[in-house]
Coordinates of C-alpha atoms in Angstrom, one line a residue:
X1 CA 0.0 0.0 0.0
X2 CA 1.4 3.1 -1.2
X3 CA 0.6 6.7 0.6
X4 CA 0.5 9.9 -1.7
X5 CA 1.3 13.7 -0.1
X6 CA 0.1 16.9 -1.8
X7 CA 2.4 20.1 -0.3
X8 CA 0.5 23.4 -1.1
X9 CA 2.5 26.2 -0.6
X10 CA 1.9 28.7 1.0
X11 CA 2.1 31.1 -1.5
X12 CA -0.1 29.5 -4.2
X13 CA -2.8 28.6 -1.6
X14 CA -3.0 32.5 -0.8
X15 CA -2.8 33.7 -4.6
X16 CA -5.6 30.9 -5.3
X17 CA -7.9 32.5 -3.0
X18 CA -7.4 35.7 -3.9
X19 CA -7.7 35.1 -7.6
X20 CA -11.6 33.3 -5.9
X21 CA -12.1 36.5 -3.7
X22 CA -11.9 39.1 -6.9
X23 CA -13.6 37.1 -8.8
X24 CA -16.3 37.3 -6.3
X25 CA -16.1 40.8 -6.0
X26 CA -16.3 41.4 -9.8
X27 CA -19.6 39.3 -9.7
X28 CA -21.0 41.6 -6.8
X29 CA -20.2 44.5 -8.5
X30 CA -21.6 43.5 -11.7
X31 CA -24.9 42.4 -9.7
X32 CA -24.8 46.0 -8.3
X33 CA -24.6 47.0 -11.9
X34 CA -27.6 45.5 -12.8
X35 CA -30.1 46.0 -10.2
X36 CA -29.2 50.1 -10.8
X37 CA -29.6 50.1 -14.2
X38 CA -32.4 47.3 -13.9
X39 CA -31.4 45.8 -16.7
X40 CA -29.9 42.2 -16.6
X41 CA -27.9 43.0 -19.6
X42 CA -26.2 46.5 -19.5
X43 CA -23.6 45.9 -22.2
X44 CA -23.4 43.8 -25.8
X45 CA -21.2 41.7 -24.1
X46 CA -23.2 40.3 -21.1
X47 CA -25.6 38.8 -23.6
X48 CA -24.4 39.6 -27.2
X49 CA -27.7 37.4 -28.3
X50 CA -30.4 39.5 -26.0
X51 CA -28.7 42.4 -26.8
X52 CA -29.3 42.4 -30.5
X53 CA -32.9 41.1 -29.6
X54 CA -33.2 44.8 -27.6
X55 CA -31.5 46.7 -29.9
X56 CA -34.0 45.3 -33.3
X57 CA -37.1 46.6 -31.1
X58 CA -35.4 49.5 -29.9
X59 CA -34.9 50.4 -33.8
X60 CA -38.6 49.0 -35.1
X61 CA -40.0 51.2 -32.1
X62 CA -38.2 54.1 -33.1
X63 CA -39.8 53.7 -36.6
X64 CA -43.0 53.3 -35.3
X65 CA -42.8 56.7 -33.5
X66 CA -41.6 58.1 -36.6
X67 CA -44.4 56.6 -38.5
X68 CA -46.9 57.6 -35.9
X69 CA -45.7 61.3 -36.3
X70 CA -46.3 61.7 -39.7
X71 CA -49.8 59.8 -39.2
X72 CA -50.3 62.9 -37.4
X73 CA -49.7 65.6 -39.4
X74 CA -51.7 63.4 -42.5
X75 CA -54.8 63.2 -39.8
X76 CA -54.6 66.4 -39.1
X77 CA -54.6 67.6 -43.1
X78 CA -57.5 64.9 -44.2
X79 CA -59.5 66.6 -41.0
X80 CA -59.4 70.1 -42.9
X81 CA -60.3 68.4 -45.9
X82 CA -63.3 67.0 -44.7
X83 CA -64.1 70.3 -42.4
X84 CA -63.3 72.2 -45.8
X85 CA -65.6 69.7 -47.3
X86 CA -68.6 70.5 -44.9
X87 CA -68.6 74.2 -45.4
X88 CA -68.5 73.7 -49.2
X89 CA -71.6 71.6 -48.4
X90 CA -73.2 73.9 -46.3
X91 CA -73.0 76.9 -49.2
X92 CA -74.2 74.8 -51.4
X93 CA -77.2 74.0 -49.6
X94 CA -78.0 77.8 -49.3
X95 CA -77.6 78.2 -52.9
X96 CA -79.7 75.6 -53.7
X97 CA -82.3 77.6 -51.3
X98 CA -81.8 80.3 -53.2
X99 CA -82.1 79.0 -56.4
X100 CA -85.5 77.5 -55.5
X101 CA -86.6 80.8 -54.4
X102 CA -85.5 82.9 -57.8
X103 CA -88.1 80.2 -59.4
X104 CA -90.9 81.2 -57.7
X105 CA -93.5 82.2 -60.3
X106 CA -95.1 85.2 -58.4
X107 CA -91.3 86.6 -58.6
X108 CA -90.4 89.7 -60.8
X109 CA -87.1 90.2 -62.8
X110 CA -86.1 92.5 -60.3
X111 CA -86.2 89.9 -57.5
X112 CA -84.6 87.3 -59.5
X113 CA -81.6 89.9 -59.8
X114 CA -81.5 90.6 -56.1
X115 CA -81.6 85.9 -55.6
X116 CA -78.7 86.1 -58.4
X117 CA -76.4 88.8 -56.5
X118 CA -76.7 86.6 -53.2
X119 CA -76.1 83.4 -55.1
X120 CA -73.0 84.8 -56.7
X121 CA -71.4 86.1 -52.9
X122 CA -72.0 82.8 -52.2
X123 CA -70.5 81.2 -55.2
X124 CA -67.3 83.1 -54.8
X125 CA -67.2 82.3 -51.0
X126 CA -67.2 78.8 -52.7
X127 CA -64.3 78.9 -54.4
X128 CA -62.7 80.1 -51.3
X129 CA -63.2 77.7 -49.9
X130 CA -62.4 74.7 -52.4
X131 CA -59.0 76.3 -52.8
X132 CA -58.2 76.1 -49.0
X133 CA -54.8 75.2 -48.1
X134 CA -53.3 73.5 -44.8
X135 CA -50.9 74.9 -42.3
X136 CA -47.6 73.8 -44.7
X137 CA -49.3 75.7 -47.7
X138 CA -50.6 72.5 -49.6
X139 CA -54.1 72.6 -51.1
X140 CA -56.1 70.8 -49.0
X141 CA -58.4 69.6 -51.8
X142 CA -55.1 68.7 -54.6
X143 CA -55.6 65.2 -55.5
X144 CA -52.6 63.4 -56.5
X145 CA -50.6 67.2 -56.9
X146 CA -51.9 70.3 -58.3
X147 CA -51.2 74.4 -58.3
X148 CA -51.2 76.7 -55.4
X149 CA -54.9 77.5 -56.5
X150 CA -56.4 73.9 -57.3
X151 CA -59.8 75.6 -59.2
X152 CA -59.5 78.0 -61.7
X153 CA -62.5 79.4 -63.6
X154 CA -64.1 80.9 -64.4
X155 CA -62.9 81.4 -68.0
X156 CA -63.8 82.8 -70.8
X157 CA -63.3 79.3 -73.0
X158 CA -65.0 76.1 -72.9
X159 CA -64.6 74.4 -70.0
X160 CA -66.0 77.3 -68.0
X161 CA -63.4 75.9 -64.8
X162 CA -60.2 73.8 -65.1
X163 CA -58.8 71.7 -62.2
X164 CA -54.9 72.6 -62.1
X165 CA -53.7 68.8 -61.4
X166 CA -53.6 65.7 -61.7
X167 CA -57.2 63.7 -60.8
X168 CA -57.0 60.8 -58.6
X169 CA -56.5 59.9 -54.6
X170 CA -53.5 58.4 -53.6
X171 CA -53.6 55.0 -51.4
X172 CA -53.2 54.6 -48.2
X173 CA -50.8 52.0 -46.7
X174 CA -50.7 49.8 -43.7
X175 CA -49.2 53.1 -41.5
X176 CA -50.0 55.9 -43.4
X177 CA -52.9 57.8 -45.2
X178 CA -52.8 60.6 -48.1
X179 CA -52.7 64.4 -47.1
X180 CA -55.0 65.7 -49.9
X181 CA -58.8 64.2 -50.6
X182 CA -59.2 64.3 -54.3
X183 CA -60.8 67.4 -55.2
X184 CA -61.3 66.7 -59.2
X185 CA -63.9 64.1 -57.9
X186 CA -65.2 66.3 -55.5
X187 CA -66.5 69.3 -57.5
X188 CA -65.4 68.4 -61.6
X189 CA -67.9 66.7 -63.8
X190 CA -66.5 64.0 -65.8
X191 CA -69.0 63.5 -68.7
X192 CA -68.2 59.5 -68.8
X193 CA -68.1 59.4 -64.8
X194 CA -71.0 62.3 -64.0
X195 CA -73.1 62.4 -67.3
X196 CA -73.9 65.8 -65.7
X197 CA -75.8 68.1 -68.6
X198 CA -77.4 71.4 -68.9
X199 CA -80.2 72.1 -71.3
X200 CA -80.2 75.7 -72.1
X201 CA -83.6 77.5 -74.2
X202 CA -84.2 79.5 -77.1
X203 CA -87.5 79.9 -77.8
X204 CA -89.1 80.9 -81.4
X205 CA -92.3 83.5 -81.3
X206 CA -95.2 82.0 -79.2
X207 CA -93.3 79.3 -77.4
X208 CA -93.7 78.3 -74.0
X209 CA -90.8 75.4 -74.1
X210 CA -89.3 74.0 -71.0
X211 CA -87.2 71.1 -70.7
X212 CA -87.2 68.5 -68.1
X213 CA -84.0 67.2 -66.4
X214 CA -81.1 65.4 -68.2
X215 CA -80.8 61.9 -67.5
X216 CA -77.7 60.4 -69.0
X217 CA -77.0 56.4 -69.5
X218 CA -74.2 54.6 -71.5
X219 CA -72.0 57.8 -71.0
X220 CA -68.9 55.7 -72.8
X221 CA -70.6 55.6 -75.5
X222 CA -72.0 59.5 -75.3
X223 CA -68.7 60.5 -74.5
X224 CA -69.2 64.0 -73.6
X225 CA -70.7 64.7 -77.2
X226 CA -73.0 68.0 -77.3
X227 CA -76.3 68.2 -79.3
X228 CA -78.5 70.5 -80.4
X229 CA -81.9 70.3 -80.8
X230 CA -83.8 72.6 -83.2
X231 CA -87.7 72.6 -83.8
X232 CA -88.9 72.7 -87.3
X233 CA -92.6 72.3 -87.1
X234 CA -95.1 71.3 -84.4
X235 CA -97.9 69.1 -85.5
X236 CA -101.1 69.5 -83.7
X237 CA -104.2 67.3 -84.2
X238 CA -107.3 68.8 -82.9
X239 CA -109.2 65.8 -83.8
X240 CA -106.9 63.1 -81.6
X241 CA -105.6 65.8 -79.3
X242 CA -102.0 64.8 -80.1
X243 CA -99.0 67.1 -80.8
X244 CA -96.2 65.5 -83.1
X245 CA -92.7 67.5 -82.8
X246 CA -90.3 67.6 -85.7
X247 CA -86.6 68.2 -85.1
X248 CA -83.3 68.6 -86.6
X249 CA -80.8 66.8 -84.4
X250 CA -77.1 67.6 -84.7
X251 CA -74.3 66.0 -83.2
X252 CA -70.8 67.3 -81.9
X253 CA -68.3 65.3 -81.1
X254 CA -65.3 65.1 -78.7
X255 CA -62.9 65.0 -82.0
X256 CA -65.3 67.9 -83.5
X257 CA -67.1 65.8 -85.9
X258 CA -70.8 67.5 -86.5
X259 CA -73.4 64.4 -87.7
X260 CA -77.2 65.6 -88.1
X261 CA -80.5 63.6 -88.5
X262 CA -83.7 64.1 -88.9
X263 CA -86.2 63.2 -85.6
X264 CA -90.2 63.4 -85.5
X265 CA -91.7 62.6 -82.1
X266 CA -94.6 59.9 -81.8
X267 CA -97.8 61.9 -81.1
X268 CA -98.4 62.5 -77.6
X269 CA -101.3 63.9 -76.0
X270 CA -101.7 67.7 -76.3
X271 CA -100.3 69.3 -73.0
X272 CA -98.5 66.1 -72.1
X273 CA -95.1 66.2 -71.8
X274 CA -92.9 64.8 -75.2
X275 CA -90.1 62.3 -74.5
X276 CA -87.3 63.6 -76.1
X277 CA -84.4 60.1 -76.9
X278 CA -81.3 60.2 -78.1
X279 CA -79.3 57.0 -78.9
X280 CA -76.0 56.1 -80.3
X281 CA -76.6 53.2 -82.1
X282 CA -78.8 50.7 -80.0
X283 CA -77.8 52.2 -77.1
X284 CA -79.5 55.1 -75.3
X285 CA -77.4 57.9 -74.2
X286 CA -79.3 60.9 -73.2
X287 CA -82.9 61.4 -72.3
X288 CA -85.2 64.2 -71.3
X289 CA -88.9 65.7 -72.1
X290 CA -90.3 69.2 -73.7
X291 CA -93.3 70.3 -71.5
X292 CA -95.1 74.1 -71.9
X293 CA -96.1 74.5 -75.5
X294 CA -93.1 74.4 -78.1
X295 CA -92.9 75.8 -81.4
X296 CA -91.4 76.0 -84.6
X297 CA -88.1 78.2 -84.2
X298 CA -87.5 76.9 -80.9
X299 CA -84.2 75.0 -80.0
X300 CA -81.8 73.7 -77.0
X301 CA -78.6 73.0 -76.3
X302 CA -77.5 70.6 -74.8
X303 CA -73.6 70.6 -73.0
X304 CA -72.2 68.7 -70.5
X305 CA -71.5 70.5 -67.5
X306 CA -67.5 71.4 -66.4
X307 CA -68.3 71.4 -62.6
X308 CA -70.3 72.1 -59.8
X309 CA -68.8 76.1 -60.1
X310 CA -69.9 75.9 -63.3
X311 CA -73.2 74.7 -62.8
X312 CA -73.7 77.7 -60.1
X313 CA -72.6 80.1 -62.8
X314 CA -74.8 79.1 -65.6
X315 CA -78.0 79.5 -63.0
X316 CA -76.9 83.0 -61.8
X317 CA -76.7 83.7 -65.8
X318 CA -80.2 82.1 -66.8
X319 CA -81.7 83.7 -63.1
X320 CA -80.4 87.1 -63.9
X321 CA -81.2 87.1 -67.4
X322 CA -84.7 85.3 -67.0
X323 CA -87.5 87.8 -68.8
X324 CA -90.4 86.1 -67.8
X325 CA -90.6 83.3 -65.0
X326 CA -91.2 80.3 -68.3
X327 CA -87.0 81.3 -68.6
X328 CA -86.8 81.5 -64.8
X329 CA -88.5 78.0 -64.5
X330 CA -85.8 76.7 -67.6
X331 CA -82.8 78.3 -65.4
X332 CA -84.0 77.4 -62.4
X333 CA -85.0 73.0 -63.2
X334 CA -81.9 73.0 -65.1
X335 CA -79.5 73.7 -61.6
X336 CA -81.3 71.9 -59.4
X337 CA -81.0 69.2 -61.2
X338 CA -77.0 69.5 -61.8
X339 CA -76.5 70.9 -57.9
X340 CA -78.1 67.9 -56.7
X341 CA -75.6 65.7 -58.8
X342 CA -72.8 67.9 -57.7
X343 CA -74.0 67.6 -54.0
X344 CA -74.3 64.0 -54.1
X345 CA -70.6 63.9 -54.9
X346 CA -69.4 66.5 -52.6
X347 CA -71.0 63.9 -49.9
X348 CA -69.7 60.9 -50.9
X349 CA -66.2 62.5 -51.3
X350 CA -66.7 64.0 -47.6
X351 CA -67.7 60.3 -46.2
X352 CA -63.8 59.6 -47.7
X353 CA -62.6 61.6 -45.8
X354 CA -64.2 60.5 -43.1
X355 CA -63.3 57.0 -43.3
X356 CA -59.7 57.8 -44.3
X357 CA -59.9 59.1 -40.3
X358 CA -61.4 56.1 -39.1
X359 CA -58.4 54.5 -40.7
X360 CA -56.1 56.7 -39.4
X361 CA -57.1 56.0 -36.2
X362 CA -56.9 52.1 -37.0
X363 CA -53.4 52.0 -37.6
X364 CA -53.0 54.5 -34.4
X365 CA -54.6 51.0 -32.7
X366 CA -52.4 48.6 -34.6
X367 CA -49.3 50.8 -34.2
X368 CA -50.2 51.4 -30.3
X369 CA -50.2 47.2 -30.1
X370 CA -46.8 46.7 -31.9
X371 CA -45.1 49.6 -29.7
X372 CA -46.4 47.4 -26.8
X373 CA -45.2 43.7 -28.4
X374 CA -42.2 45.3 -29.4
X375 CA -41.7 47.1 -25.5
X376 CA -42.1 43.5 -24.3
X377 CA -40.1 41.9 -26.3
X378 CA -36.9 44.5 -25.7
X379 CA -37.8 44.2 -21.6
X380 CA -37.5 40.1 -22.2
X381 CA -34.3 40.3 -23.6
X382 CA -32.7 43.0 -21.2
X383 CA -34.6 44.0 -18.4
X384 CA -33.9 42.3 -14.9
X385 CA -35.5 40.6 -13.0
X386 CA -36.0 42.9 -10.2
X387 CA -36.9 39.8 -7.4
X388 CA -34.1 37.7 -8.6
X389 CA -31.8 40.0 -9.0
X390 CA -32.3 40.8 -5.2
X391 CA -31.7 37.2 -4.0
X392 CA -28.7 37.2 -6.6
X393 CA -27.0 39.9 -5.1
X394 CA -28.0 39.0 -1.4
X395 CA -26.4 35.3 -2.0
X396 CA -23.2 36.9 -3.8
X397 CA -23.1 39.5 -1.0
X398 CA -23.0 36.8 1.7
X399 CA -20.6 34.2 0.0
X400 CA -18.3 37.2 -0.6
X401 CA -18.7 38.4 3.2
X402 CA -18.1 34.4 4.4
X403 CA -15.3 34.3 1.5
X404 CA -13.1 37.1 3.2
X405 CA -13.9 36.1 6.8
X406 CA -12.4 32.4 5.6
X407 CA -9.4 34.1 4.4
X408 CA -8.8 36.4 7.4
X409 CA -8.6 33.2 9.5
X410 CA -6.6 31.0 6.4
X411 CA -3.9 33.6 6.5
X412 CA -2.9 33.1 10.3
X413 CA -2.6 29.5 10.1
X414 CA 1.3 30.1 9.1
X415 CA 4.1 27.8 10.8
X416 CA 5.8 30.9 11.4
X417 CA 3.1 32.2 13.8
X418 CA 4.2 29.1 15.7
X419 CA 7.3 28.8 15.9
X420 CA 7.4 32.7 16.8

């Protein structure tokens, strides 16, 4: 049986524990590190891993907030749009009151006048208004980009108003919204889109003609082509009671190409109002009736309408220049008819707006949610633990008090102590 002996020296045995006693101390200093920063990793290299984790949410956060900024200032320029919107609306509505009352019958040129000069403060109010700009100077109603002044008009030529731009609405995207509603769909007529037209008079000796509404169908095929309807002779048969209309229809096309045809009406009942049809080819593109009492010499003119402006300008022209209240009644059925269509699209483009809020305030949700996954995720990968970091720090604190208590009493045991 063999016996083995280990000599430690002195020396080693005390640079051993040493070497164990800073290495303690490093760990309860880095413990104390981390529970006042609260974070359990406080540099790349305590957790190169976690770090990166932190430092990608830190970074897709920051984006976020800069996302969420400019959501802002987009909410804040579709919210003018769609105030600016609501006050177009609400002028419009008193100009259609006003119209209505310039076609009372009881009314006398003079008071038509007086309807016209408060219908045209109000019209140029209008345009005001549809040329509003936001805080940074953009139109507020510029569609996919246009000029300081979106609406021009009105203008001597035909179209009476241009829109200085480009039509259309730019899309929105998963964390952002456009900062202009499209104003060309808003107050322009597009003849394929709108089929918006206004029938304007002239009436031969003795004539009482008034035309109904427009109504418009198959507009690719009309095309924004203008007519013009002339009267040659109006049949009247005592005997039936019928009234047969002959016409002389022309045609103007788009490219300028003039086509005419001859038209007689099927007899209707005398005092009854005449269907008036157009068609182009087998289709039917435009539609309306002659009511009052027509007569040979009479004709109407038929042009689509440029805009809702425009529309306003031609009633304040037929109001104004209205002799009798037959012309007033013309004037007055004719922009009705066309503000109503106008109306209908200032609406529909104000309920965009509206919903391009609603979705604003959706991705506010859905960005709110991501900044709070993305919070969590960053606090997973570097935040401490605030309870274990305690009891880490406690249980380093202790083995490091024991460790230098064991050493104080180690470093007496010497043989030189004894043999002194």
């Amino acid at each position: 049986m063999s016996s083995s002996f280990y000599r430690v020296s002195t020396a080693n045995m005390y640079d051993a524990t040493l070497r164990n006693l800073s290495a303690r101390q490093k760990t309860l200093v880095d413990l104390q590190e981390n529970l006042t920063a609260g974070k359990r990793v406080v540099r790349p290299s305590d957790d190169p891993v976690a770090a990166a984790q932190a430092e990608r949410a830190l970074t897709r956060i920051s984006r976020i907030q800069t996302e969420q900024r400019a959501l802002d200032v987009q909410r804040n320029a579709i919210a003018q749009a769609e105030s600016t919107l609501g006050d177009a609306v609400g002028l419009v509505q008193e100009i259609r009151q006003l119209v209505v009352g310039a076609g009372g019958g009881a009314r006398k040129p003079e008071d038509r006048k007086t309807y016209a000069h408060q219908i045209q403060s109000l019209r140029e109010q209008l345009t005001q208004v549809i040329n509003r700009k936001d805080t940074n100077g953009v139109p507020l109603l510029g569609a996919l980009g246009s000029a300081l002044e979106p609406f021009t008009g009105p203008l001597l030529n035909n179209p009476d108003y241009l829109f200085a731009g480009l039509p259309g609405q730019a899309a929105s995207s998963g964390a952002a919204i456009p900062t202009t509603v499209d104003g060309h769909a808003a107050l322009m007529f597009d003849p394929v889109r709108d089929g918006v037209y206004t029938a304007t008079v002239t009436r031969g000796a003795g004539s009482s003609l008034v035309t109904s509404a427009i109504t418009t169908s198959n507009r690719e095929a009309l095309d924004g082509a203008q007519y013009a309807l002339a009267v040659n002779t109006v049949t009247v048969d005592p005997v039936a009671g019928t009234t047969v209309v002959d016409y002389t229809l022309t045609k103007t096309a788009k490219d300028g190409t003039v086509t005419t045809s001859n038209v007689t009406t099927a007899p209707v009942k005398t005092g009854q109002p005449i269907p008036i049809t157009i068609n182009e080819g087998p289709d039917t593109v435009m539609s309306f009736s002659l009511t009052g009492t027509p007569a040979a010499g009479d004709s109407v003119a038929l042009q689509p309408s440029s805009s809702l402006m425009g529309t306003i300008d031609s009633a304040i022209r037929g109001i104004t220049d209205a002799t009798d209240s037959v012309a007033a009644s013309q004037a007055v059925g004719q922009a009705l008819a066309n503000i109503d269509a106008g109306m209908e699209r200032l609406h529909n483009m104000r309920g965009y707006a509206g919903e391009l809020l609603n979705r604003a305030d959706r991705i506010t949700g859905d960005q709110d949610k991501r900044s709070i996954q993305l919070e969590a995720d960053r606090s997973r990968a570097e935040d401490l633990d605030m309870v274990q970091g305690i009891s880490d720090f406690q249980n380093a604190s202790v083995g490091y008090e024991a460790a230098l208590k064991s050493y104080a009493q180690v470093q007496r045991l010497s043989l030189f102590n004894f043999i002194s």
